[in-house]
Amino acid sequence: MPEAMLSRRALLKGSLATGALTLDPRAALAASAPRRPDVAPGDGELHRRVLALYKSSELYNAVEGARPKTAWLNEVHAWAQMPLNWLGLMVDYHDVARGLPDEAQMGRYRGVLTWHQTEEIDDPLGYLQWLAAQVRAGRRLVILGNLGAYRDRKTLKTPGLDEISLALAPTGLEFRGRWTGNSRVIELRQKNAAMVEFERALPPALPNYYQVVSRRADSRIHLTIGRKDAPDSDSHLVVTGPWGGFAGEDYVRYQQGVPYAAPAVGGSARVDASYQQLEAFRTRWWINPFAFFEAALGLEEWPRPDVTTLNGRRIFYSHIDGDGMRNVSEVRPQALSGEIIHEEILSKVPLPISVSVVVAEVDPELLGSARTQGLARAMFALPNVEAASHSFTHPLDWEKRTRSFDLPRLPYSVETEIAGSVRYIEERLLPRGKRVRLFQWSGSTRVSEEALALVERLGLPNINGGDSMFDREWPSYTKVAPLGRAVGRYWQSYTSAANENLYTNLWAGPFYGFRHVVETFKSTESPRRVSPINVYYHFYSGERVASLAALRVVYEWARRQPVAPVFTSEYLAMVEGFRTARVARAGAGYRVWDHGALRTIRFDAGRFDAGRFDAGRSDAGHFAVDMTRSRGVLGFTRHQGSLYVHLEGSGEAFIVPSATPGPGPYLAGASHRVAFGTPWLLLQLEEFNSL
């Protein structure tokens, strides 16, 4: 569209280090309309959105201390959004302090999810009646932790337990109280271990008792505890049913305090310090979030848009933040860290890598030199390198407007950091035919809506934040980040793995620590593939012999895996496709449309048993796609009990699941993109099956 092209040119015009950009950021926010209209699902369409409620009156323990909860500082975003994304869902967030949405607003949602920590709320009975109305309207209701509505915030009046139970009558849950913390009288009476002991067994001394009784015959009770000193004391603390699900406080996840310990000189990051003390607690799931949300939200037979896989192979992408390019390296006398990365990684590793620079560290008129400028040009000229920006002066906090390089001649400006850096790179560093393809956030990566509006106006996807870990230090899915977060009307994509800064205690050592990221890659592949392989680091990894060796270990491991390598911008386009994709039942199959660059739809045919696929089911391992009746489908592959369907392109697809694929050829796997009309001899295929 001409207007979009003009917007990009207008943003880039005059936005170099002089800071001459005249765009009013408020105008940018107003003019940059969201690309995704709010469309309620039509007939047969599967609702892919869940509304998570939070209380801004509650405090969340963030890295820098307790802060009021927001749409991304809350328990759902921190822990529950990842498994919900994996199940094919998008999560929107709503502060109950702003009132409750009306029926017209709720039309696009599959269900409502709450995870409160406090008992107070405005008008408790009104809130509970609103929740019940969602169930009556056919939506699912999922309650985790505290019900959150035992006392009125303004009047401090407490509704009776009978009133609470009556308000939530559609769920069949009765709240009877009878709380005790005396573990000597609390006993375990029944458990579905696969559902309630996912990452940690329940302890002999159970945390707390309070009585909740499930009265609906069609609900399934997964955990029952009781009191030895009281009759009629069965309490159902994990329940799922056609109405939704409930997992009571103290039985959703386990938390263990993390004592701070400064790393000993030369000590192991795996023992001496918990990276940068990202959390005051290590958290593990008691409930199985994949199985619980699947059952509570009624997703058992759903096809799931998937961003982990391309043509049957696990996606690989890699990106470098521009920090430390001009650091002097110990690897070779007088060499710069960026030169070492250029020579030892970018020129030798035959994989697509997205490379960003901090303009101030490159520009000879600022902190750079002719040498750093030439280095940047040489790197961007490589065919396996995609160009990205990591800002102009490296903001440390985009909300507070602090930065690494406080240059007097260059006042802080969001426009200069984003549009100015992009223009500098494109005009002074890139070879003919190349453009900047993405923006990589710097510093804390807590990005303002103003900044996100600008990258969207430029047509650039963005990434950073998230920092997933799943290893011996953090052995839990709770440390695996979701796909990203919404900031106002805009979207910030998260990385799929943490970078070396976290594995080296903020670059204090040990400098070989990044090799442990391979543990995360393995844990997020089996028993279920929940994220791509993302090798993410900074130029300063070329500063130390040990850090360079760790980088080689990581890349060598990745090259031995059956992956589909893509540039980071291509992965981000798939995430965008995940967000917009629409799926509907249609006859014997499913229609898929508005999925953009996303190319995989996943069917999880079996049910989870202790976190693993139930291979004993009759359909396990025999799920396929009827290729004769399907359209827009290249083929499929089966992996870990799931069926991965390869879509041909961005056009509408029709998928017909079947016990057998039928006659004719289909694509079982490929290491690169495949499209009809491509000469077969040019395809780099893993295998091509014909039955």
Coordinates of C-alpha atoms in Angstrom, one line a residue, residues 48-56 58 69-82 84-85 89-101 105-106 108-116 121 127 130-131 134 139-144 147 293 297 482 484 486:
R48 CA -8.4 -19.2 19.6
R49 CA -8.4 -16.5 22.3
V50 CA -8.6 -16.6 26.1
L51 CA -9.1 -13.6 28.3
A52 CA -6.9 -13.6 31.4
L53 CA -8.1 -11.3 34.2
Y54 CA -5.7 -9.7 36.6
K55 CA -5.8 -7.2 39.5
S56 CA -3.6 -4.1 39.2
E58 CA -2.0 -6.8 43.5
K69 CA 0.5 -6.0 38.1
T70 CA 0.1 -5.3 34.5
A71 CA -0.7 -7.2 31.3
W72 CA 2.7 -8.7 31.4
L73 CA 3.6 -8.6 35.1
N74 CA 1.3 -11.4 36.3
E75 CA 1.2 -15.1 36.9
V76 CA -0.6 -16.0 33.7
H77 CA 1.9 -14.3 31.5
A78 CA 4.9 -15.6 33.4
W79 CA 3.8 -19.2 33.6
A80 CA 0.5 -20.1 31.9
Q81 CA 0.8 -18.3 28.6
M82 CA 3.5 -20.6 27.2
L84 CA -1.6 -22.0 26.2
N85 CA 0.4 -20.8 23.2
L89 CA -4.2 -20.2 21.8
M90 CA -3.6 -16.4 22.1
V91 CA -4.0 -14.8 25.5
D92 CA -5.4 -11.3 26.0
Y93 CA -5.2 -9.5 29.4
H94 CA -7.7 -7.4 31.2
D95 CA -7.4 -5.5 34.5
V96 CA -10.6 -6.0 36.6
A97 CA -10.1 -2.5 38.0
R98 CA -11.3 -1.2 34.6
G99 CA -14.6 -3.0 34.9
L100 CA -15.7 -6.3 33.2
P101 CA -16.2 -6.7 29.5
Q105 CA -16.5 -7.8 23.7
M106 CA -16.5 -11.4 25.0
R108 CA -14.2 -13.5 20.4
Y109 CA -13.1 -15.6 23.5
R110 CA -12.9 -19.3 24.1
G111 CA -12.9 -18.7 27.8
V112 CA -11.8 -16.8 30.8
L113 CA -8.7 -17.5 33.0
T114 CA -8.0 -16.1 36.5
W115 CA -5.0 -16.5 38.8
H116 CA -5.4 -14.2 41.7
I121 CA -12.1 -7.3 44.7
Y127 CA -17.7 -10.4 39.7
W130 CA -20.1 -12.3 35.7
L131 CA -17.9 -15.4 35.7
Q134 CA -19.6 -16.7 30.8
R139 CA -17.4 -20.2 27.4
R140 CA -14.9 -22.1 29.6
L141 CA -13.9 -20.7 33.0
V142 CA -10.5 -21.6 34.5
I143 CA -9.7 -20.6 38.1
L144 CA -6.2 -21.0 39.3
L147 CA -10.7 -17.3 43.9
F293 CA -5.6 -26.5 30.0
L297 CA -10.7 -25.4 27.7
P482 CA 5.6 -17.5 25.8
G484 CA 5.7 -12.6 23.3
A486 CA 1.1 -7.2 23.8

